[in-house]
C-alpha cells in the first residue's frame, strides 16, 4: 500500500480540482483567522463571504502557476495554499519581485 500522505489521500478521494480548492480555502481561512486574532475582523462577519471568490481565483491562478513551474502533487497544492494565504496583492508583489529578478 502506498502511503503518500494527507494531500495524496484527499486527492484520491475528491480529485485534483477539489484538492486545489481545499488548499486555497485553507490558505484564505488562515489569513482570515490572523485578521480575527488581530481584532481587525469578526470570525463570522460579512467579510468572510468575500474570501470565497478570492479563494477560487487564487486556486485558478495558483494551479496555473504551479503547472507553469512544473510542480507536481502535493507541492502544487501547498503552493496554491501559500498563494491563497498571500492573496491577490501578496501574489502580485511576489510575482513582480520574481519577474524583476529574472531580467
PDB file of N, CA and C in Angstrom:
ATOM      1  N   UNK A   1       0.835  -1.182   0.000  1.00  0.00           N
ATOM      2  CA  UNK A   1       0.000   0.000   0.000  1.00  0.00           C
ATOM      3  C   UNK A   1       0.882   1.249   0.000  1.00  0.00           C
ATOM      4  N   UNK A   2       0.564   2.186  -0.866  1.00  0.00           N
ATOM      5  CA  UNK A   2       1.329   3.417  -0.981  1.00  0.00           C
ATOM      6  C   UNK A   2       0.781   4.454  -0.009  1.00  0.00           C
ATOM      7  N   UNK A   3       1.572   4.810   0.998  1.00  0.00           N
ATOM      8  CA  UNK A   3       1.164   5.822   1.964  1.00  0.00           C
ATOM      9  C   UNK A   3       1.757   7.147   1.526  1.00  0.00           C
ATOM     10  N   UNK A   4       1.030   7.871   0.655  1.00  0.00           N
ATOM     11  CA  UNK A   4       1.546   9.098   0.084  1.00  0.00           C
ATOM     12  C   UNK A   4       1.358  10.318   0.938  1.00  0.00           C
ATOM     13  N   UNK A   5       0.531  10.263   1.960  1.00  0.00           N
ATOM     14  CA  UNK A   5       0.315  11.421   2.801  1.00  0.00           C
ATOM     15  C   UNK A   5      -1.093  11.959   2.682  1.00  0.00           C
ATOM     16  N   UNK A   6      -1.347  12.998   3.471  1.00  0.00           N
ATOM     17  CA  UNK A   6      -2.684  13.574   3.575  1.00  0.00           C
ATOM     18  C   UNK A   6      -3.182  14.148   2.247  1.00  0.00           C
ATOM     19  N   UNK A   7      -2.349  14.922   1.585  1.00  0.00           N
ATOM     20  CA  UNK A   7      -2.783  15.549   0.327  1.00  0.00           C
ATOM     21  C   UNK A   7      -3.050  14.490  -0.732  1.00  0.00           C
ATOM     22  N   UNK A   8      -2.234  13.446  -0.795  1.00  0.00           N
ATOM     23  CA  UNK A   8      -2.482  12.369  -1.749  1.00  0.00           C
ATOM     24  C   UNK A   8      -3.796  11.660  -1.451  1.00  0.00           C
ATOM     25  N   UNK A   9      -4.118  11.476  -0.166  1.00  0.00           N
ATOM     26  CA  UNK A   9      -5.380  10.846   0.202  1.00  0.00           C
ATOM     27  C   UNK A   9      -6.557  11.714  -0.227  1.00  0.00           C
ATOM     28  N   UNK A  10      -6.494  13.017   0.069  1.00  0.00           N
ATOM     29  CA  UNK A  10      -7.565  13.935  -0.339  1.00  0.00           C
ATOM     30  C   UNK A  10      -7.695  13.945  -1.857  1.00  0.00           C
ATOM     31  N   UNK A  11      -6.564  13.949  -2.540  1.00  0.00           N
ATOM     32  CA  UNK A  11      -6.558  13.953  -3.999  1.00  0.00           C
ATOM     33  C   UNK A  11      -7.213  12.691  -4.560  1.00  0.00           C
ATOM     34  N   UNK A  12      -6.944  11.546  -3.962  1.00  0.00           N
ATOM     35  CA  UNK A  12      -7.522  10.302  -4.476  1.00  0.00           C
ATOM     36  C   UNK A  12      -9.012  10.199  -4.165  1.00  0.00           C
ATOM     37  N   UNK A  13      -9.452  10.786  -3.050  1.00  0.00           N
ATOM     38  CA  UNK A  13     -10.868  10.723  -2.687  1.00  0.00           C
ATOM     39  C   UNK A  13     -11.695  11.728  -3.487  1.00  0.00           C
ATOM     40  N   UNK A  14     -11.239  12.959  -3.577  1.00  0.00           N
ATOM     41  CA  UNK A  14     -12.027  14.028  -4.189  1.00  0.00           C
ATOM     42  C   UNK A  14     -11.577  14.427  -5.588  1.00  0.00           C
ATOM     43  N   UNK A  15     -10.344  14.180  -5.927  1.00  0.00           N
ATOM     44  CA  UNK A  15      -9.820  14.614  -7.218  1.00  0.00           C
ATOM     45  C   UNK A  15      -8.988  15.874  -7.080  1.00  0.00           C
ATOM     46  N   UNK A  16      -8.238  16.172  -8.117  1.00  0.00           N
ATOM     47  CA  UNK A  16      -7.295  17.285  -8.081  1.00  0.00           C
ATOM     48  C   UNK A  16      -7.921  18.651  -7.946  1.00  0.00           C
ATOM     49  N   UNK A  17      -9.063  18.877  -8.605  1.00  0.00           N
ATOM     50  CA  UNK A  17      -9.685  20.202  -8.554  1.00  0.00           C
ATOM     51  C   UNK A  17     -10.167  20.530  -7.147  1.00  0.00           C
ATOM     52  N   UNK A  18     -10.805  19.576  -6.499  1.00  0.00           N
ATOM     53  CA  UNK A  18     -11.294  19.809  -5.147  1.00  0.00           C
ATOM     54  C   UNK A  18     -10.127  19.961  -4.176  1.00  0.00           C
ATOM     55  N   UNK A  19      -9.075  19.180  -4.381  1.00  0.00           N
ATOM     56  CA  UNK A  19      -7.884  19.299  -3.528  1.00  0.00           C
ATOM     57  C   UNK A  19      -7.287  20.693  -3.643  1.00  0.00           C
ATOM     58  N   UNK A  20      -7.224  21.224  -4.849  1.00  0.00           N
ATOM     59  CA  UNK A  20      -6.713  22.572  -5.064  1.00  0.00           C
ATOM     60  C   UNK A  20      -7.600  23.598  -4.369  1.00  0.00           C
ATOM     61  N   UNK A  21      -8.912  23.438  -4.483  1.00  0.00           N
ATOM     62  CA  UNK A  21      -9.833  24.365  -3.815  1.00  0.00           C
ATOM     63  C   UNK A  21      -9.717  24.272  -2.297  1.00  0.00           C
ATOM     64  N   UNK A  22      -9.553  23.067  -1.771  1.00  0.00           N
ATOM     65  CA  UNK A  22      -9.373  22.911  -0.331  1.00  0.00           C
ATOM     66  C   UNK A  22      -8.111  23.645   0.117  1.00  0.00           C
ATOM     67  N   UNK A  23      -7.041  23.511  -0.661  1.00  0.00           N
ATOM     68  CA  UNK A  23      -5.807  24.221  -0.349  1.00  0.00           C
ATOM     69  C   UNK A  23      -6.001  25.724  -0.363  1.00  0.00           C
ATOM     70  N   UNK A  24      -6.725  26.226  -1.365  1.00  0.00           N
ATOM     71  CA  UNK A  24      -6.955  27.669  -1.464  1.00  0.00           C
ATOM     72  C   UNK A  24      -7.834  28.171  -0.323  1.00  0.00           C
ATOM     73  N   UNK A  25      -8.897  27.446  -0.012  1.00  0.00           N
ATOM     74  CA  UNK A  25      -9.762  27.865   1.098  1.00  0.00           C
ATOM     75  C   UNK A  25      -9.027  27.788   2.424  1.00  0.00           C
ATOM     76  N   UNK A  26      -8.162  26.811   2.583  1.00  0.00           N
ATOM     77  CA  UNK A  26      -7.371  26.716   3.810  1.00  0.00           C
ATOM     78  C   UNK A  26      -6.441  27.917   3.946  1.00  0.00           C
ATOM     79  N   UNK A  27      -5.788  28.300   2.847  1.00  0.00           N
ATOM     80  CA  UNK A  27      -4.914  29.471   2.866  1.00  0.00           C
ATOM     81  C   UNK A  27      -5.663  30.741   3.225  1.00  0.00           C
ATOM     82  N   UNK A  28      -6.835  30.938   2.628  1.00  0.00           N
ATOM     83  CA  UNK A  28      -7.619  32.138   2.935  1.00  0.00           C
ATOM     84  C   UNK A  28      -8.146  32.104   4.360  1.00  0.00           C
ATOM     85  N   UNK A  29      -8.525  30.913   4.865  1.00  0.00           N
ATOM     86  CA  UNK A  29      -9.012  30.798   6.233  1.00  0.00           C
ATOM     87  C   UNK A  29      -7.896  31.092   7.230  1.00  0.00           C
ATOM     88  N   UNK A  30      -6.678  30.686   6.907  1.00  0.00           N
ATOM     89  CA  UNK A  30      -5.547  31.004   7.790  1.00  0.00           C
ATOM     90  C   UNK A  30      -5.328  32.514   7.841  1.00  0.00           C
ATOM     91  N   UNK A  31      -5.411  33.184   6.706  1.00  0.00           N
ATOM     92  CA  UNK A  31      -5.242  34.640   6.678  1.00  0.00           C
ATOM     93  C   UNK A  31      -6.381  35.319   7.446  1.00  0.00           C
ATOM     94  N   UNK A  32      -7.607  34.869   7.200  1.00  0.00           N
ATOM     95  CA  UNK A  32      -8.778  35.433   7.881  1.00  0.00           C
ATOM     96  C   UNK A  32      -8.667  35.246   9.391  1.00  0.00           C
ATOM     97  N   UNK A  33      -8.216  34.079   9.823  1.00  0.00           N
ATOM     98  CA  UNK A  33      -8.052  33.816  11.253  1.00  0.00           C
ATOM     99  C   UNK A  33      -7.020  34.748  11.875  1.00  0.00           C
ATOM    100  N   UNK A  34      -5.973  35.046  11.131  1.00  0.00           N
ATOM    101  CA  UNK A  34      -4.975  36.005  11.613  1.00  0.00           C
ATOM    102  C   UNK A  34      -5.565  37.390  11.792  1.00  0.00           C
ATOM    103  N   UNK A  35      -6.424  37.792  10.872  1.00  0.00           N
ATOM    104  CA  UNK A  35      -7.089  39.093  10.982  1.00  0.00           C
ATOM    105  C   UNK A  35      -8.036  39.121  12.181  1.00  0.00           C
ATOM    106  N   UNK A  36      -8.712  38.000  12.424  1.00  0.00           N
ATOM    107  CA  UNK A  36      -9.593  37.905  13.591  1.00  0.00           C
ATOM    108  C   UNK A  36      -8.770  38.023  14.871  1.00  0.00           C
ATOM    109  N   UNK A  37      -7.646  37.335  14.911  1.00  0.00           N
ATOM    110  CA  UNK A  37      -6.775  37.362  16.081  1.00  0.00           C
ATOM    111  C   UNK A  37      -6.257  38.774  16.366  1.00  0.00           C
ATOM    112  N   UNK A  38      -5.991  39.539  15.314  1.00  0.00           N
ATOM    113  CA  UNK A  38      -5.531  40.915  15.475  1.00  0.00           C
ATOM    114  C   UNK A  38      -6.659  41.881  15.840  1.00  0.00           C
ATOM    115  N   UNK A  39      -7.902  41.410  15.770  1.00  0.00           N
ATOM    116  CA  UNK A  39      -9.048  42.260  16.094  1.00  0.00           C
ATOM    117  C   UNK A  39      -9.545  43.085  14.930  1.00  0.00           C
ATOM    118  N   UNK A  40      -9.080  42.802  13.713  1.00  0.00           N
ATOM    119  CA  UNK A  40      -9.499  43.557  12.537  1.00  0.00           C
ATOM    120  C   UNK A  40     -10.825  43.063  11.967  1.00  0.00           C
ATOM    121  N   UNK A  41     -11.245  41.843  12.343  1.00  0.00           N
ATOM    122  CA  UNK A  41     -12.473  41.251  11.821  1.00  0.00           C
ATOM    123  C   UNK A  41     -13.135  40.404  12.900  1.00  0.00           C
ATOM    124  N   UNK A  42     -14.431  40.168  12.691  1.00  0.00           N
ATOM    125  CA  UNK A  42     -15.131  39.140  13.463  1.00  0.00           C
ATOM    126  C   UNK A  42     -15.022  37.850  12.652  1.00  0.00           C
ATOM    127  N   UNK A  43     -15.007  36.704  13.325  1.00  0.00           N
ATOM    128  CA  UNK A  43     -14.826  35.464  12.574  1.00  0.00           C
ATOM    129  C   UNK A  43     -15.988  35.218  11.620  1.00  0.00           C
ATOM    130  N   UNK A  44     -17.228  35.348  12.102  1.00  0.00           N
ATOM    131  CA  UNK A  44     -18.393  35.129  11.250  1.00  0.00           C
ATOM    132  C   UNK A  44     -18.989  36.462  10.826  1.00  0.00           C
ATOM    133  N   UNK A  45     -18.208  37.276  10.163  1.00  0.00           N
ATOM    134  CA  UNK A  45     -18.688  38.550   9.651  1.00  0.00           C
ATOM    135  C   UNK A  45     -18.917  38.470   8.158  1.00  0.00           C
ATOM    136  N   UNK A  46     -19.462  39.548   7.599  1.00  0.00           N
ATOM    137  CA  UNK A  46     -19.718  39.582   6.156  1.00  0.00           C
ATOM    138  C   UNK A  46     -18.426  39.517   5.346  1.00  0.00           C
ATOM    139  N   UNK A  47     -17.298  39.880   5.974  1.00  0.00           N
ATOM    140  CA  UNK A  47     -16.008  39.821   5.279  1.00  0.00           C
ATOM    141  C   UNK A  47     -15.653  38.396   4.864  1.00  0.00           C
ATOM    142  N   UNK A  48     -16.145  37.431   5.634  1.00  0.00           N
ATOM    143  CA  UNK A  48     -15.857  36.030   5.333  1.00  0.00           C
ATOM    144  C   UNK A  48     -16.420  35.631   3.969  1.00  0.00           C
ATOM    145  N   UNK A  49     -17.543  36.217   3.572  1.00  0.00           N
ATOM    146  CA  UNK A  49     -18.125  35.915   2.256  1.00  0.00           C
ATOM    147  C   UNK A  49     -17.231  36.377   1.106  1.00  0.00           C
ATOM    148  N   UNK A  50     -16.500  37.476   1.309  1.00  0.00           N
ATOM    149  CA  UNK A  50     -15.618  37.987   0.263  1.00  0.00           C
ATOM    150  C   UNK A  50     -14.411  37.082   0.052  1.00  0.00           C
ATOM    151  N   UNK A  51     -14.134  36.210   1.000  1.00  0.00           N
ATOM    152  CA  UNK A  51     -13.000  35.303   0.858  1.00  0.00           C
ATOM    153  C   UNK A  51     -13.285  34.173  -0.133  1.00  0.00           C
ATOM    154  N   UNK A  52     -14.555  33.900  -0.403  1.00  0.00           N
ATOM    155  CA  UNK A  52     -14.902  32.800  -1.330  1.00  0.00           C
ATOM    156  C   UNK A  52     -14.396  33.082  -2.739  1.00  0.00           C
ATOM    157  N   UNK A  53     -14.742  34.220  -3.372  1.00  0.00           N
ATOM    158  CA  UNK A  53     -14.213  34.453  -4.718  1.00  0.00           C
ATOM    159  C   UNK A  53     -12.689  34.616  -4.746  1.00  0.00           C
ATOM    160  N   UNK A  54     -12.133  35.152  -3.662  1.00  0.00           N
ATOM    161  CA  UNK A  54     -10.675  35.280  -3.602  1.00  0.00           C
ATOM    162  C   UNK A  54     -10.034  33.900  -3.594  1.00  0.00           C
ATOM    163  N   UNK A  55     -10.599  32.985  -2.811  1.00  0.00           N
ATOM    164  CA  UNK A  55     -10.048  31.630  -2.742  1.00  0.00           C
ATOM    165  C   UNK A  55     -10.155  30.915  -4.080  1.00  0.00           C
ATOM    166  N   UNK A  56     -11.284  31.037  -4.748  1.00  0.00           N
ATOM    167  CA  UNK A  56     -11.454  30.390  -6.054  1.00  0.00           C
ATOM    168  C   UNK A  56     -10.496  30.996  -7.069  1.00  0.00           C
ATOM    169  N   UNK A  57     -10.396  32.311  -7.079  1.00  0.00           N
ATOM    170  CA  UNK A  57      -9.464  32.970  -8.004  1.00  0.00           C
ATOM    171  C   UNK A  57      -8.020  32.585  -7.739  1.00  0.00           C
ATOM    172  N   UNK A  58      -7.645  32.536  -6.477  1.00  0.00           N
ATOM    173  CA  UNK A  58      -6.270  32.155  -6.152  1.00  0.00           C
ATOM    174  C   UNK A  58      -6.016  30.687  -6.475  1.00  0.00           C
ATOM    175  N   UNK A  59      -7.043  29.836  -6.389  1.00  0.00           N
ATOM    176  CA  UNK A  59      -6.887  28.442  -6.784  1.00  0.00           C
ATOM    177  C   UNK A  59      -6.588  28.347  -8.277  1.00  0.00           C
ATOM    178  N   UNK A  60      -7.301  29.119  -9.081  1.00  0.00           N
ATOM    179  CA  UNK A  60      -7.065  29.108 -10.528  1.00  0.00           C
ATOM    180  C   UNK A  60      -5.675  29.650 -10.874  1.00  0.00           C
ATOM    181  N   UNK A  61      -5.337  30.772 -10.279  1.00  0.00           N
ATOM    182  CA  UNK A  61      -4.029  31.382 -10.537  1.00  0.00           C
ATOM    183  C   UNK A  61      -2.909  30.483 -10.028  1.00  0.00           C
ATOM    184  N   UNK A  62      -3.069  29.968  -8.824  1.00  0.00           N
ATOM    185  CA  UNK A  62      -2.037  29.114  -8.240  1.00  0.00           C
ATOM    186  C   UNK A  62      -1.824  27.823  -9.007  1.00  0.00           C
ATOM    187  N   UNK A  63      -2.906  27.205  -9.449  1.00  0.00           N
ATOM    188  CA  UNK A  63      -2.777  25.960 -10.212  1.00  0.00           C
ATOM    189  C   UNK A  63      -2.093  26.220 -11.544  1.00  0.00           C
ATOM    190  N   UNK A  64      -2.445  27.331 -12.203  1.00  0.00           N
ATOM    191  CA  UNK A  64      -1.793  27.670 -13.468  1.00  0.00           C
ATOM    192  C   UNK A  64      -0.308  27.939 -13.261  1.00  0.00           C
ATOM    193  N   UNK A  65       0.031  28.676 -12.214  1.00  0.00           N
ATOM    194  CA  UNK A  65       1.437  28.980 -11.927  1.00  0.00           C
ATOM    195  C   UNK A  65       2.203  27.710 -11.559  1.00  0.00           C
ATOM    196  N   UNK A  66       1.566  26.832 -10.786  1.00  0.00           N
ATOM    197  CA  UNK A  66       2.216  25.574 -10.404  1.00  0.00           C
ATOM    198  C   UNK A  66       2.472  24.704 -11.631  1.00  0.00           C
ATOM    199  N   UNK A  67       1.520  24.671 -12.535  1.00  0.00           N
ATOM    200  CA  UNK A  67       1.708  23.892 -13.760  1.00  0.00           C
ATOM    201  C   UNK A  67       2.810  24.500 -14.622  1.00  0.00           C
ATOM    202  N   UNK A  68       2.840  25.829 -14.707  1.00  0.00           N
ATOM    203  CA  UNK A  68       3.881  26.512 -15.479  1.00  0.00           C
ATOM    204  C   UNK A  68       5.271  26.195 -14.934  1.00  0.00           C
ATOM    205  N   UNK A  69       5.378  26.139 -13.590  1.00  0.00           N
ATOM    206  CA  UNK A  69       6.669  25.864 -12.961  1.00  0.00           C
ATOM    207  C   UNK A  69       6.979  24.369 -12.906  1.00  0.00           C
ATOM    208  N   UNK A  70       6.047  23.539 -13.330  1.00  0.00           N
ATOM    209  CA  UNK A  70       6.282  22.104 -13.359  1.00  0.00           C
ATOM    210  C   UNK A  70       6.175  21.429 -12.001  1.00  0.00           C
ATOM    211  N   UNK A  71       5.419  22.010 -11.080  1.00  0.00           N
ATOM    212  CA  UNK A  71       5.261  21.424  -9.751  1.00  0.00           C
ATOM    213  C   UNK A  71       4.246  20.284  -9.820  1.00  0.00           C
ATOM    214  N   UNK A  72       4.534  19.212  -9.124  1.00  0.00           N
ATOM    215  CA  UNK A  72       3.600  18.088  -9.086  1.00  0.00           C
ATOM    216  C   UNK A  72       2.902  18.063  -7.730  1.00  0.00           C
ATOM    217  N   UNK A  73       1.923  17.168  -7.615  1.00  0.00           N
ATOM    218  CA  UNK A  73       1.241  16.988  -6.336  1.00  0.00           C
ATOM    219  C   UNK A  73       2.201  16.370  -5.350  1.00  0.00           C
ATOM    220  N   UNK A  74       2.208  16.647  -4.121  1.00  0.00           N
ATOM    221  CA  UNK A  74       1.394  17.586  -3.357  1.00  0.00           C
ATOM    222  C   UNK A  74       1.984  18.984  -3.283  1.00  0.00           C
ATOM    223  N   UNK A  75       3.105  19.200  -3.953  1.00  0.00           N
ATOM    224  CA  UNK A  75       3.768  20.504  -3.895  1.00  0.00           C
ATOM    225  C   UNK A  75       2.873  21.590  -4.484  1.00  0.00           C
ATOM    226  N   UNK A  76       2.157  21.281  -5.554  1.00  0.00           N
ATOM    227  CA  UNK A  76       1.303  22.291  -6.174  1.00  0.00           C
ATOM    228  C   UNK A  76       0.175  22.717  -5.245  1.00  0.00           C
ATOM    229  N   UNK A  77      -0.364  21.790  -4.453  1.00  0.00           N
ATOM    230  CA  UNK A  77      -1.415  22.151  -3.500  1.00  0.00           C
ATOM    231  C   UNK A  77      -0.863  23.067  -2.413  1.00  0.00           C
ATOM    232  N   UNK A  78       0.323  22.782  -1.938  1.00  0.00           N
ATOM    233  CA  UNK A  78       0.957  23.668  -0.960  1.00  0.00           C
ATOM    234  C   UNK A  78       1.238  25.042  -1.541  1.00  0.00           C
ATOM    235  N   UNK A  79       1.641  25.083  -2.808  1.00  0.00           N
ATOM    236  CA  UNK A  79       1.890  26.349  -3.496  1.00  0.00           C
ATOM    237  C   UNK A  79       0.605  27.157  -3.613  1.00  0.00           C
ATOM    238  N   UNK A  80      -0.496  26.485  -3.969  1.00  0.00           N
ATOM    239  CA  UNK A  80      -1.796  27.152  -4.073  1.00  0.00           C
ATOM    240  C   UNK A  80      -2.217  27.699  -2.716  1.00  0.00           C
ATOM    241  N   UNK A  81      -2.051  26.910  -1.657  1.00  0.00           N
ATOM    242  CA  UNK A  81      -2.420  27.367  -0.309  1.00  0.00           C
ATOM    243  C   UNK A  81      -1.589  28.582   0.091  1.00  0.00           C
ATOM    244  N   UNK A  82      -0.313  28.571  -0.256  1.00  0.00           N
ATOM    245  CA  UNK A  82       0.557  29.704   0.065  1.00  0.00           C
ATOM    246  C   UNK A  82       0.124  30.957  -0.680  1.00  0.00           C
ATOM    247  N   UNK A  83      -0.161  30.825  -1.971  1.00  0.00           N
ATOM    248  CA  UNK A  83      -0.624  31.982  -2.744  1.00  0.00           C
ATOM    249  C   UNK A  83      -1.968  32.486  -2.232  1.00  0.00           C
ATOM    250  N   UNK A  84      -2.854  31.565  -1.864  1.00  0.00           N
ATOM    251  CA  UNK A  84      -4.155  31.974  -1.334  1.00  0.00           C
ATOM    252  C   UNK A  84      -3.985  32.720  -0.021  1.00  0.00           C
ATOM    253  N   UNK A  85      -3.047  32.274   0.804  1.00  0.00           N
ATOM    254  CA  UNK A  85      -2.769  32.976   2.057  1.00  0.00           C
ATOM    255  C   UNK A  85      -2.273  34.398   1.767  1.00  0.00           C
ATOM    256  N   UNK A  86      -1.405  34.529   0.783  1.00  0.00           N
ATOM    257  CA  UNK A  86      -0.888  35.853   0.426  1.00  0.00           C
ATOM    258  C   UNK A  86      -1.969  36.741  -0.170  1.00  0.00           C
ATOM    259  N   UNK A  87      -2.915  36.142  -0.877  1.00  0.00           N
ATOM    260  CA  UNK A  87      -3.990  36.888  -1.507  1.00  0.00           C
ATOM    261  C   UNK A  87      -3.521  37.544  -2.799  1.00  0.00           C
ATOM    262  N   UNK A  88      -4.433  38.225  -3.473  1.00  0.00           N
ATOM    263  CA  UNK A  88      -4.093  38.835  -4.763  1.00  0.00           C
ATOM    264  C   UNK A  88      -2.956  39.852  -4.676  1.00  0.00           C
ATOM    265  N   UNK A  89      -2.969  40.719  -3.666  1.00  0.00           N
ATOM    266  CA  UNK A  89      -1.911  41.732  -3.562  1.00  0.00           C
ATOM    267  C   UNK A  89      -0.567  41.108  -3.217  1.00  0.00           C
ATOM    268  N   UNK A  90      -0.569  40.148  -2.337  1.00  0.00           N
ATOM    269  CA  UNK A  90       0.666  39.463  -1.973  1.00  0.00           C
ATOM    270  C   UNK A  90       1.234  38.664  -3.132  1.00  0.00           C
ATOM    271  N   UNK A  91       0.345  38.010  -3.879  1.00  0.00           N
ATOM    272  CA  UNK A  91       0.791  37.247  -5.050  1.00  0.00           C
ATOM    273  C   UNK A  91       1.339  38.185  -6.123  1.00  0.00           C
ATOM    274  N   UNK A  92       0.706  39.343  -6.272  1.00  0.00           N
ATOM    275  CA  UNK A  92       1.194  40.334  -7.233  1.00  0.00           C
ATOM    276  C   UNK A  92       2.594  40.819  -6.853  1.00  0.00           C
ATOM    277  N   UNK A  93       2.794  41.097  -5.584  1.00  0.00           N
ATOM    278  CA  UNK A  93       4.108  41.554  -5.115  1.00  0.00           C
ATOM    279  C   UNK A  93       5.160  40.465  -5.308  1.00  0.00           C
ATOM    280  N   UNK A  94       4.798  39.228  -5.021  1.00  0.00           N
ATOM    281  CA  UNK A  94       5.713  38.099  -5.212  1.00  0.00           C
ATOM    282  C   UNK A  94       6.068  37.931  -6.677  1.00  0.00           C
ATOM    283  N   UNK A  95       5.064  38.014  -7.549  1.00  0.00           N
ATOM    284  CA  UNK A  95       5.300  37.874  -8.987  1.00  0.00           C
ATOM    285  C   UNK A  95       6.157  39.020  -9.524  1.00  0.00           C
ATOM    286  N   UNK A  96       5.890  40.243  -9.082  1.00  0.00           N
ATOM    287  CA  UNK A  96       6.682  41.385  -9.540  1.00  0.00           C
ATOM    288  C   UNK A  96       8.132  41.236  -9.094  1.00  0.00           C
ATOM    289  N   UNK A  97       8.342  40.793  -7.882  1.00  0.00           N
ATOM    290  CA  UNK A  97       9.689  40.578  -7.381  1.00  0.00           C
ATOM    291  C   UNK A  97      10.410  39.496  -8.176  1.00  0.00           C
ATOM    292  N   UNK A  98       9.694  38.415  -8.494  1.00  0.00           N
ATOM    293  CA  UNK A  98      10.282  37.318  -9.259  1.00  0.00           C
ATOM    294  C   UNK A  98      10.593  37.741 -10.695  1.00  0.00           C
ATOM    295  N   UNK A  99       9.683  38.507 -11.316  1.00  0.00           N
ATOM    296  CA  UNK A  99       9.909  38.958 -12.688  1.00  0.00           C
ATOM    297  C   UNK A  99      11.073  39.932 -12.776  1.00  0.00           C
ATOM    298  N   UNK A 100      11.207  40.824 -11.793  1.00  0.00           N
ATOM    299  CA  UNK A 100      12.331  41.763 -11.787  1.00  0.00           C
ATOM    300  C   UNK A 100      13.651  41.040 -11.611  1.00  0.00           C
ATOM    301  N   UNK A 101      13.660  39.974 -10.858  1.00  0.00           N
ATOM    302  CA  UNK A 101      14.863  39.188 -10.646  1.00  0.00           C
ATOM    303  C   UNK A 101      15.276  38.408 -11.887  1.00  0.00           C
ATOM    304  N   UNK A 102      14.300  38.019 -12.713  1.00  0.00           N
ATOM    305  CA  UNK A 102      14.563  37.209 -13.899  1.00  0.00           C
ATOM    306  C   UNK A 102      15.231  37.998 -15.021  1.00  0.00           C
ATOM    307  N   UNK A 103      15.174  39.321 -14.981  1.00  0.00           N
ATOM    308  CA  UNK A 103      15.724  40.133 -16.075  1.00  0.00           C
ATOM    309  C   UNK A 103      17.210  40.169 -16.071  1.00  0.00           C
TER     310      UNK A 103
END
